[in-house]
């Protein structure tokens, strides 16, 4: 169980050389061997138009790969692709975030990371629960 801090971004990557401020390193062996620098940034984003609404946990794909191979670095939020450089996706409780999947294979790929979003105990924020990495 991982708690996302309310201040500042929280990075989850497979390459500390490409992302020096990484908080958690994920052993995505096949992606690393192929040269893919995969990463997700979790951050609380507030809506300035509605200050009474609490900030929402948002995920951004910050992976670095060649332009032709962007689809190989896609993260998936509830099965929908999130490409590098795209707008962040707000997360809610029960959402599934996957990283390291090959687009032409099933979601049972053993080199993938799968996260489930859960509520935090204090402050009503969100966190990451049931993080699992295939072997």
PDB file of C-alpha atoms in Angstrom:
ATOM      1  CA  UNK A   1       0.000   0.000   0.000  1.00  0.00           C
ATOM      2  CA  UNK A   2       1.435   3.339  -1.078  1.00  0.00           C
ATOM      3  CA  UNK A   3       0.233   6.750   0.079  1.00  0.00           C
ATOM      4  CA  UNK A   4       0.430   9.616  -2.395  1.00  0.00           C
ATOM      5  CA  UNK A   5       1.502  12.881  -0.680  1.00  0.00           C
ATOM      6  CA  UNK A   6      -0.803  15.882  -1.056  1.00  0.00           C
ATOM      7  CA  UNK A   7       2.086  18.210  -1.927  1.00  0.00           C
ATOM      8  CA  UNK A   8       4.237  17.702  -4.989  1.00  0.00           C
ATOM      9  CA  UNK A   9       4.255  14.992  -7.637  1.00  0.00           C
ATOM     10  CA  UNK A  10       4.966  11.330  -6.927  1.00  0.00           C
ATOM     11  CA  UNK A  11       6.904   9.386  -9.584  1.00  0.00           C
ATOM     12  CA  UNK A  12       6.827   5.666 -10.311  1.00  0.00           C
ATOM     13  CA  UNK A  13       9.319   4.572 -13.006  1.00  0.00           C
ATOM     14  CA  UNK A  14      11.505   1.720 -14.213  1.00  0.00           C
ATOM     15  CA  UNK A  15      14.540   3.944 -14.849  1.00  0.00           C
ATOM     16  CA  UNK A  16      16.102   6.187 -12.203  1.00  0.00           C
ATOM     17  CA  UNK A  17      18.657   7.489 -14.713  1.00  0.00           C
ATOM     18  CA  UNK A  18      15.958   9.070 -16.863  1.00  0.00           C
ATOM     19  CA  UNK A  19      13.817  10.211 -13.926  1.00  0.00           C
ATOM     20  CA  UNK A  20      16.173  11.320 -11.111  1.00  0.00           C
ATOM     21  CA  UNK A  21      13.446  12.231  -8.598  1.00  0.00           C
ATOM     22  CA  UNK A  22      11.807   8.785  -8.710  1.00  0.00           C
ATOM     23  CA  UNK A  23       9.946   7.784  -5.548  1.00  0.00           C
ATOM     24  CA  UNK A  24       9.360   4.110  -6.419  1.00  0.00           C
ATOM     25  CA  UNK A  25      11.336   1.968  -8.891  1.00  0.00           C
ATOM     26  CA  UNK A  26       9.384  -0.788 -10.637  1.00  0.00           C
ATOM     27  CA  UNK A  27      11.304  -3.803 -12.013  1.00  0.00           C
ATOM     28  CA  UNK A  28       9.748  -3.954 -15.492  1.00  0.00           C
ATOM     29  CA  UNK A  29      12.547  -6.149 -16.852  1.00  0.00           C
ATOM     30  CA  UNK A  30      11.288  -6.619 -20.426  1.00  0.00           C
ATOM     31  CA  UNK A  31      10.587  -2.918 -20.906  1.00  0.00           C
ATOM     32  CA  UNK A  32      13.999  -1.953 -19.511  1.00  0.00           C
ATOM     33  CA  UNK A  33      15.754  -4.474 -21.751  1.00  0.00           C
ATOM     34  CA  UNK A  34      13.948  -3.042 -24.792  1.00  0.00           C
ATOM     35  CA  UNK A  35      15.168   0.458 -23.885  1.00  0.00           C
ATOM     36  CA  UNK A  36      11.810   1.865 -22.818  1.00  0.00           C
ATOM     37  CA  UNK A  37      11.955   4.433 -20.029  1.00  0.00           C
ATOM     38  CA  UNK A  38       8.478   4.104 -18.563  1.00  0.00           C
ATOM     39  CA  UNK A  39       7.060   6.350 -15.896  1.00  0.00           C
ATOM     40  CA  UNK A  40       3.870   7.581 -14.261  1.00  0.00           C
ATOM     41  CA  UNK A  41       3.434  10.826 -12.332  1.00  0.00           C
ATOM     42  CA  UNK A  42       0.687  10.963  -9.719  1.00  0.00           C
ATOM     43  CA  UNK A  43      -0.330  14.414  -8.554  1.00  0.00           C
ATOM     44  CA  UNK A  44      -3.262  16.083  -6.829  1.00  0.00           C
ATOM     45  CA  UNK A  45      -4.777  18.700  -9.147  1.00  0.00           C
ATOM     46  CA  UNK A  46      -7.170  21.353  -7.831  1.00  0.00           C
ATOM     47  CA  UNK A  47      -9.886  23.032  -9.886  1.00  0.00           C
ATOM     48  CA  UNK A  48      -9.410  26.769  -9.431  1.00  0.00           C
ATOM     49  CA  UNK A  49     -12.920  27.446 -10.723  1.00  0.00           C
ATOM     50  CA  UNK A  50     -14.392  25.423  -7.845  1.00  0.00           C
ATOM     51  CA  UNK A  51     -12.269  26.055  -4.725  1.00  0.00           C
ATOM     52  CA  UNK A  52     -14.697  24.166  -2.483  1.00  0.00           C
ATOM     53  CA  UNK A  53     -14.040  20.902  -4.370  1.00  0.00           C
ATOM     54  CA  UNK A  54     -11.095  18.924  -2.943  1.00  0.00           C
ATOM     55  CA  UNK A  55      -8.108  18.227  -5.232  1.00  0.00           C
ATOM     56  CA  UNK A  56      -8.393  15.164  -7.462  1.00  0.00           C
ATOM     57  CA  UNK A  57      -5.656  12.531  -7.802  1.00  0.00           C
ATOM     58  CA  UNK A  58      -4.513  12.624 -11.443  1.00  0.00           C
ATOM     59  CA  UNK A  59      -2.120  10.329 -13.326  1.00  0.00           C
ATOM     60  CA  UNK A  60       0.178  11.495 -16.136  1.00  0.00           C
ATOM     61  CA  UNK A  61       2.252   9.289 -18.450  1.00  0.00           C
ATOM     62  CA  UNK A  62       5.808  10.672 -18.494  1.00  0.00           C
ATOM     63  CA  UNK A  63       7.432   7.781 -20.389  1.00  0.00           C
ATOM     64  CA  UNK A  64      10.267   8.500 -22.797  1.00  0.00           C
ATOM     65  CA  UNK A  65      10.504   6.469 -26.003  1.00  0.00           C
ATOM     66  CA  UNK A  66      11.094   7.099 -29.678  1.00  0.00           C
ATOM     67  CA  UNK A  67       8.317   8.836 -31.538  1.00  0.00           C
ATOM     68  CA  UNK A  68       7.471   5.803 -33.676  1.00  0.00           C
ATOM     69  CA  UNK A  69       7.054   3.583 -30.646  1.00  0.00           C
ATOM     70  CA  UNK A  70       4.785   5.731 -28.481  1.00  0.00           C
ATOM     71  CA  UNK A  71       2.123   3.026 -28.363  1.00  0.00           C
ATOM     72  CA  UNK A  72       4.557   0.698 -26.582  1.00  0.00           C
ATOM     73  CA  UNK A  73       4.844   3.182 -23.725  1.00  0.00           C
ATOM     74  CA  UNK A  74       1.112   3.661 -23.256  1.00  0.00           C
ATOM     75  CA  UNK A  75      -0.308   3.365 -19.778  1.00  0.00           C
ATOM     76  CA  UNK A  76      -3.874   2.114 -19.476  1.00  0.00           C
ATOM     77  CA  UNK A  77      -6.492   3.525 -17.102  1.00  0.00           C
ATOM     78  CA  UNK A  78      -9.456   1.139 -16.949  1.00  0.00           C
ATOM     79  CA  UNK A  79      -8.446  -0.203 -20.373  1.00  0.00           C
ATOM     80  CA  UNK A  80      -8.216   3.200 -22.089  1.00  0.00           C
ATOM     81  CA  UNK A  81      -4.730   4.141 -23.353  1.00  0.00           C
ATOM     82  CA  UNK A  82      -2.890   7.102 -21.859  1.00  0.00           C
ATOM     83  CA  UNK A  83      -0.026   8.077 -24.184  1.00  0.00           C
ATOM     84  CA  UNK A  84       3.033  10.083 -23.115  1.00  0.00           C
ATOM     85  CA  UNK A  85       2.383  13.803 -23.267  1.00  0.00           C
ATOM     86  CA  UNK A  86      -1.391  13.434 -23.158  1.00  0.00           C
ATOM     87  CA  UNK A  87      -3.552  15.229 -20.594  1.00  0.00           C
ATOM     88  CA  UNK A  88      -3.689  13.615 -17.209  1.00  0.00           C
ATOM     89  CA  UNK A  89      -6.571  11.371 -16.241  1.00  0.00           C
ATOM     90  CA  UNK A  90      -8.382  11.995 -12.938  1.00  0.00           C
ATOM     91  CA  UNK A  91      -8.547   8.844 -10.838  1.00  0.00           C
ATOM     92  CA  UNK A  92     -11.307   7.626  -8.586  1.00  0.00           C
ATOM     93  CA  UNK A  93     -11.555   4.740  -6.161  1.00  0.00           C
ATOM     94  CA  UNK A  94     -11.433   1.361  -7.895  1.00  0.00           C
ATOM     95  CA  UNK A  95      -9.678   2.546 -11.057  1.00  0.00           C
ATOM     96  CA  UNK A  96      -7.075   0.182 -12.511  1.00  0.00           C
ATOM     97  CA  UNK A  97      -3.827   1.688 -13.854  1.00  0.00           C
ATOM     98  CA  UNK A  98      -1.525  -0.544 -15.922  1.00  0.00           C
ATOM     99  CA  UNK A  99       1.965   0.148 -17.261  1.00  0.00           C
ATOM    100  CA  UNK A 100       4.350  -1.947 -19.335  1.00  0.00           C
ATOM    101  CA  UNK A 101       1.739  -3.725 -21.459  1.00  0.00           C
ATOM    102  CA  UNK A 102       2.331  -4.563 -25.103  1.00  0.00           C
ATOM    103  CA  UNK A 103      -0.592  -3.251 -27.210  1.00  0.00           C
ATOM    104  CA  UNK A 104      -0.796  -6.429 -29.315  1.00  0.00           C
ATOM    105  CA  UNK A 105      -0.891  -8.838 -26.389  1.00  0.00           C
ATOM    106  CA  UNK A 106      -3.437  -9.632 -23.736  1.00  0.00           C
ATOM    107  CA  UNK A 107      -3.472  -7.874 -20.370  1.00  0.00           C
ATOM    108  CA  UNK A 108      -2.068 -11.048 -18.850  1.00  0.00           C
ATOM    109  CA  UNK A 109       1.449 -10.012 -19.902  1.00  0.00           C
ATOM    110  CA  UNK A 110       3.831 -11.011 -17.124  1.00  0.00           C
ATOM    111  CA  UNK A 111       6.010  -7.901 -17.389  1.00  0.00           C
ATOM    112  CA  UNK A 112       3.237  -5.437 -16.583  1.00  0.00           C
ATOM    113  CA  UNK A 113       2.550  -3.331 -13.504  1.00  0.00           C
ATOM    114  CA  UNK A 114      -1.043  -3.188 -12.273  1.00  0.00           C
ATOM    115  CA  UNK A 115      -2.253  -0.653  -9.664  1.00  0.00           C
ATOM    116  CA  UNK A 116      -5.655  -0.221  -8.053  1.00  0.00           C
ATOM    117  CA  UNK A 117      -6.675   3.137  -6.569  1.00  0.00           C
ATOM    118  CA  UNK A 118      -8.048   3.098  -3.010  1.00  0.00           C
ATOM    119  CA  UNK A 119      -9.111   5.696  -0.445  1.00  0.00           C
ATOM    120  CA  UNK A 120      -6.623   6.920   2.108  1.00  0.00           C
ATOM    121  CA  UNK A 121      -7.559   6.812   5.768  1.00  0.00           C
ATOM    122  CA  UNK A 122      -6.957  10.474   6.589  1.00  0.00           C
ATOM    123  CA  UNK A 123      -8.015  13.548   4.675  1.00  0.00           C
ATOM    124  CA  UNK A 124     -10.253  11.766   2.195  1.00  0.00           C
ATOM    125  CA  UNK A 125      -7.453  11.610  -0.374  1.00  0.00           C
ATOM    126  CA  UNK A 126      -6.572   8.654  -2.536  1.00  0.00           C
ATOM    127  CA  UNK A 127      -3.650   6.304  -2.696  1.00  0.00           C
ATOM    128  CA  UNK A 128      -2.436   3.295  -4.601  1.00  0.00           C
ATOM    129  CA  UNK A 129      -3.419  -0.116  -3.319  1.00  0.00           C
ATOM    130  CA  UNK A 130      -2.736  -3.666  -4.501  1.00  0.00           C
ATOM    131  CA  UNK A 131       0.299  -2.818  -6.599  1.00  0.00           C
ATOM    132  CA  UNK A 132       1.507  -5.938  -8.362  1.00  0.00           C
ATOM    133  CA  UNK A 133       4.302  -6.551 -10.840  1.00  0.00           C
ATOM    134  CA  UNK A 134       4.536  -9.716 -12.906  1.00  0.00           C
ATOM    135  CA  UNK A 135       7.683 -11.797 -12.827  1.00  0.00           C
TER     136      UNK A 135
END
